[in-house]
XYZ file of C-alpha atoms in Angstrom:
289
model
C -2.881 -49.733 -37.224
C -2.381 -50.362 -32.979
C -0.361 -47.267 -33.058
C -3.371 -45.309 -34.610
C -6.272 -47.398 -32.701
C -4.012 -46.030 -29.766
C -3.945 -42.025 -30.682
C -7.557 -42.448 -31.341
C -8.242 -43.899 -27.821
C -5.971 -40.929 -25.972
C -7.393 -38.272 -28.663
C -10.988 -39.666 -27.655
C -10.210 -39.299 -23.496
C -8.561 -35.968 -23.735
C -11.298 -34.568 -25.163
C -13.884 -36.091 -22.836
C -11.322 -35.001 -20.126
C -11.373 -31.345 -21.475
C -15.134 -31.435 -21.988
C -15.468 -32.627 -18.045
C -13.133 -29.929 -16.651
C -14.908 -27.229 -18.835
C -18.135 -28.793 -16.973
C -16.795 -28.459 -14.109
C -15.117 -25.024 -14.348
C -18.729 -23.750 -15.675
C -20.321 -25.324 -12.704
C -18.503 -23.851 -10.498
C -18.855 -20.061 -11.918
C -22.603 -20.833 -12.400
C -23.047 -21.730 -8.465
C -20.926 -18.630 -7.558
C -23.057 -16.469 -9.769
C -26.403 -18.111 -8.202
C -24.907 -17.275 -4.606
C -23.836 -14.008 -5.509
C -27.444 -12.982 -7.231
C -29.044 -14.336 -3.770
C -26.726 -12.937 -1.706
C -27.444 -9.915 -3.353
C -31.315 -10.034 -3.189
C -31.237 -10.456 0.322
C -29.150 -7.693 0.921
C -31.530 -4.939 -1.002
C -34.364 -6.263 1.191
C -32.923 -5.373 4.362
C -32.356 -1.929 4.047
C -31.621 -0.726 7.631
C -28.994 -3.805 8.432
C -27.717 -4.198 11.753
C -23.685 -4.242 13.244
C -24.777 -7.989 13.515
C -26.407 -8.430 10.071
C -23.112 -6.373 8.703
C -20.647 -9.201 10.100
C -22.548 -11.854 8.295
C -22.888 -10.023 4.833
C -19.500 -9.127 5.116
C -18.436 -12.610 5.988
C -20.777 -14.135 3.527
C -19.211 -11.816 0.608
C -15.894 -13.166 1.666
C -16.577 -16.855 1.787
C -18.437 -16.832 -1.668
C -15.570 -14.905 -3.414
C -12.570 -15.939 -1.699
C -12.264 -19.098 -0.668
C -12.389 -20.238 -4.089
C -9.211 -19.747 -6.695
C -10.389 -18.653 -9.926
C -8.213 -17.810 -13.015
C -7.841 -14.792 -14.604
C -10.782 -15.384 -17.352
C -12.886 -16.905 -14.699
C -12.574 -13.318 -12.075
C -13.065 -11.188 -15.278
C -16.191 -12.668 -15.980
C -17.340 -13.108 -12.208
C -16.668 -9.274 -11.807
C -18.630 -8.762 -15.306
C -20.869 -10.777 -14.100
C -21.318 -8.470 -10.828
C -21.236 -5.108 -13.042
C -23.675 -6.056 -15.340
C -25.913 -6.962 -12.514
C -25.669 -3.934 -10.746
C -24.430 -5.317 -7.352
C -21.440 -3.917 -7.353
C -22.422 -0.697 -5.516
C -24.422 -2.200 -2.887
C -21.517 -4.625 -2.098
C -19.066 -2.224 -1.891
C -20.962 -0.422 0.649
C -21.932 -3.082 3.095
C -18.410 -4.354 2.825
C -16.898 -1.060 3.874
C -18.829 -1.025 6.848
C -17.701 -4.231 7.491
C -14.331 -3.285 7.262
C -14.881 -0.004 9.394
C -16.209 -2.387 11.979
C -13.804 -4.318 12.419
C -11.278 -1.867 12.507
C -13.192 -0.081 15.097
C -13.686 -3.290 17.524
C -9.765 -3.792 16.847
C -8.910 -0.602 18.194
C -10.834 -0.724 21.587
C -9.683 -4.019 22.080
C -5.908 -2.802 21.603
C -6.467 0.019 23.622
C -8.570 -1.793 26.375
C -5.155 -4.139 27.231
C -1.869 -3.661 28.643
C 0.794 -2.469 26.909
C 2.809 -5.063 27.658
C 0.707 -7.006 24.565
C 0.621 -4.482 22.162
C 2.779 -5.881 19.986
C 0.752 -9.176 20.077
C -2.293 -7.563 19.694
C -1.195 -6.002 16.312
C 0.568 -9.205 15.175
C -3.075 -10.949 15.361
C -4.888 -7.925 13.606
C -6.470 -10.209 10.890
C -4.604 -8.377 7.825
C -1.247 -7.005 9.732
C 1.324 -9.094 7.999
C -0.361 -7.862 4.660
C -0.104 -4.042 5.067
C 3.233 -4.719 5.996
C 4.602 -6.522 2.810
C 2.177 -3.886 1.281
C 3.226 -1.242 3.497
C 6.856 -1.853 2.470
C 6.470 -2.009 -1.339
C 4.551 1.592 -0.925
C 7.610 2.987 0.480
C 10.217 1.500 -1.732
C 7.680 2.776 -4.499
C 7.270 5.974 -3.344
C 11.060 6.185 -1.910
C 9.351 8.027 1.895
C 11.840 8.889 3.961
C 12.314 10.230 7.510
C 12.256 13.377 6.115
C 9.031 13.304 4.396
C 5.733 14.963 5.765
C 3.316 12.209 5.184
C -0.512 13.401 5.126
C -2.777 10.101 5.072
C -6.335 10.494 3.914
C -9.011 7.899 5.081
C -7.487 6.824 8.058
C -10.637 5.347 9.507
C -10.731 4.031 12.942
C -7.236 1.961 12.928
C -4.744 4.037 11.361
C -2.581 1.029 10.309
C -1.058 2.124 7.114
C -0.096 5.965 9.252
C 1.592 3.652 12.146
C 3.535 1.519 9.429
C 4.370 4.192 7.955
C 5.906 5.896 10.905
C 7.329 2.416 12.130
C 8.964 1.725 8.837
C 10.645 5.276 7.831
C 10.495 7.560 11.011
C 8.517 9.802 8.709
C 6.031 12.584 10.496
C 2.150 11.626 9.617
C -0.660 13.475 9.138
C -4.232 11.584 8.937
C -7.882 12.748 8.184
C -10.629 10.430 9.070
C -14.275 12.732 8.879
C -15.799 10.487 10.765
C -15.977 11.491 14.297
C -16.266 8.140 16.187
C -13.463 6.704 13.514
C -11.076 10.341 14.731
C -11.564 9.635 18.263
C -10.390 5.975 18.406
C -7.940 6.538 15.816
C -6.384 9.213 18.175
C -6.701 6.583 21.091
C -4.990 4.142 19.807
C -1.825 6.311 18.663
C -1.806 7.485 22.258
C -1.724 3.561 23.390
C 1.084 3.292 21.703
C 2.726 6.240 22.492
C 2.967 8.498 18.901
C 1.476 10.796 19.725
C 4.328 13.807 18.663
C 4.882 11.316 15.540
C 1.061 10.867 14.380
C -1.510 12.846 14.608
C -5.464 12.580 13.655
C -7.543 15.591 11.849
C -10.787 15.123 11.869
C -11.980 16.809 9.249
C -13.133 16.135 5.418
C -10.536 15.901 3.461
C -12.177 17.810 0.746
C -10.825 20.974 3.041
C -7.683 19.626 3.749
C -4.881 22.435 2.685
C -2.433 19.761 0.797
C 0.461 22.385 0.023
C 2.406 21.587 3.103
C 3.085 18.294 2.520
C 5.707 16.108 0.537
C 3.739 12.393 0.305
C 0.337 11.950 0.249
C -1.263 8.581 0.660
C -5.001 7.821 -0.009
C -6.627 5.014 1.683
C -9.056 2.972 -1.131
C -12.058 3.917 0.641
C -11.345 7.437 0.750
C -13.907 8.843 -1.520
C -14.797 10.562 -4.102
C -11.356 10.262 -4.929
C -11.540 11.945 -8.696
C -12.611 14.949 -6.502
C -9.701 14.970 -3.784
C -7.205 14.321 -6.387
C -8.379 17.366 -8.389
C -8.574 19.751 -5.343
C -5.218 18.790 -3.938
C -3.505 18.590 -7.611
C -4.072 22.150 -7.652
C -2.054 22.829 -4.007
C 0.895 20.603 -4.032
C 4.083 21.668 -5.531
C 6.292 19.651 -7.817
C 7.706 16.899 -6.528
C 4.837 15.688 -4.365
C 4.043 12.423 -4.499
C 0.703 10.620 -4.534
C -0.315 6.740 -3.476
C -3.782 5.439 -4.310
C -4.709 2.279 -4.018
C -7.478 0.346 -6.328
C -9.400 -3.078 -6.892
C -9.522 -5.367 -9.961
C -11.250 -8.222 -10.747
C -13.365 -10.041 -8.224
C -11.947 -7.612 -5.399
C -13.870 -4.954 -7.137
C -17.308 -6.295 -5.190
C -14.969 -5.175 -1.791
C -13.633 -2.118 -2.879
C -13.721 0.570 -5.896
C -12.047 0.210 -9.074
C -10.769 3.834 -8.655
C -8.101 3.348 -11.279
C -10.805 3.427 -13.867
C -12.621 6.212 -12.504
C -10.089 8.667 -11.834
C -9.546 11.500 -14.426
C -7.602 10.653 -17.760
C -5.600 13.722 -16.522
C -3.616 11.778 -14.037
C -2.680 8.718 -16.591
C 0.900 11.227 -18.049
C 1.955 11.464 -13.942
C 1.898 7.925 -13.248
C 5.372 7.001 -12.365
C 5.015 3.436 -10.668
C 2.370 0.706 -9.521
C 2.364 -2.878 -7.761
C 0.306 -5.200 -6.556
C -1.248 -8.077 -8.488
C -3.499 -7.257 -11.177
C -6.450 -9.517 -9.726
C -6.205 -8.173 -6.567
C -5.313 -4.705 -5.116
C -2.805 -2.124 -7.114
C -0.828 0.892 -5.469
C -0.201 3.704 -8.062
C 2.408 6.174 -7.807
C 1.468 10.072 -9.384
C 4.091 12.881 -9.198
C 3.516 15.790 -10.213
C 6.176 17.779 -12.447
């Protein structure tokens, strides 16, 4: 009879335990989801925002998303949540001018020092250490070699993944960045640090790029509309070629694109690889036969 008095006690406190932490969990996803919805009211009422105003969304986005851990279940219904609602778009586009921002005030502060701290400089580059781990899985992926011509598209104003590239495999690299302003820095900054014969910038869209001439192709996961470029260059490259995209899942969706989703069905029979986590951000590997 103690024995059973006893499971019925513990039975009795799990289950209030469980009932608390499912409290709690919903708590939690119901104050993210009331951030998120104000977050994103304020952002469709300023529709001209400012560099300044730009930091702080793009911060704000951050700090609401990220510096919480959720689950699997708990990001796939956050980024439900976020579809449903519509927000994704406008997110996605405030938080890539964030991003090009940043970039941007990196590169004039590299280029603005000595040389003698370059190497510092890009060590402190907020996400350095994860393009390279990134970087490196790419090209163990995607098996680029010295002897590869690597075209880049989407380089924006810090062509880190082209340098890495370059740093990593001694391959030749190609980059298109339409943006003027973006071009111009980009090219800067591989003259700071002296690759200029080993990188160089087009700026031009890269919807008139001729892709024929070159072995790997890497798209950055802002380069857009990527269904389109893939399409255009599919019908250029020769067999062999390989591809890189990157794409979102999850909660990193409201940061970038899920382009993995989007892209034609077309592509699914040349997928040959992918990494990265599945919450987070995937690299996919086409060839084409």
């Amino acid at each position: 009879m103690i024995c059973i008095q006893i499971w019925a006690v513990i039975k009795t406190r799990n289950l209030i335990y469980d009932k608390l932490v499912n409290y709690m969990i919903r708590s939690k996803l119901d104050l993210v989801k009331n951030s998120l919805q104000n977050f994103y009211t304020e952002l469709k009422s300023n529709s001209s925002p400012s560099d300044f105003e730009i930091k702080e969304a793009g911060e704000v986005l951050q700090k609401i998303l990220l510096q919480n851990s959720f689950n699997a279940e708990e990001q796939r219904e956050l980024a439900l949540f976020m579809r449903i609602n519509d927000m994704l778009p406008l997110f996605q586009r405030v938080f890539e001018k964030f991003e090009t921002n940043v970039e941007a005030e990196f590169s004039r502060s590299l280029i603005n020092n000595s040389t003698n701290v370059k190497k510092t400089l890009m060590n402190e580059y907020s996400t350095y250490s994860r393009y390279v781990i990134s970087l490196k899985n790419e090209i163990t992926l995607a098996k680029i070699n010295s002897k590869d011509n690597v075209l880049f598209v989407g380089s924006g104003p810090f062509p880190i993944t082209a340098i890495l590239i370059h740093e990593l495999t001694h391959a030749h690299v190609d980059c298109v960045e339409k943006n003027m302003t973006s071009a111009s820095l980009s090219n800067k900054v591989i003259a700071f640090l002296g690759y200029r014969n080993s990188i160089r910038v087009i700026n031009k869209d890269a919807m008139h790029i001729n892709y024929a001439r070159y072995t790997m192709i890497v798209f950055a996961i802002l380069a857009k509309p990527l269904d389109k470029l893939l399409e255009i260059m599919w019908y250029q490259i020769t067999p062999g070629t390989r591809i890189i995209y990157r794409s979102a899942k999850m909660i990193r969706e409201a940061f970038y694109e899920n382009t993995e989703q989007n892209i034609s069905q077309t592509f699914n029979e040349y997928k040959k690889g992918k990494i990265g986590s599945k919450r987070t951000i995937s690299s996919i590997l086409l060839v084409k036969d």
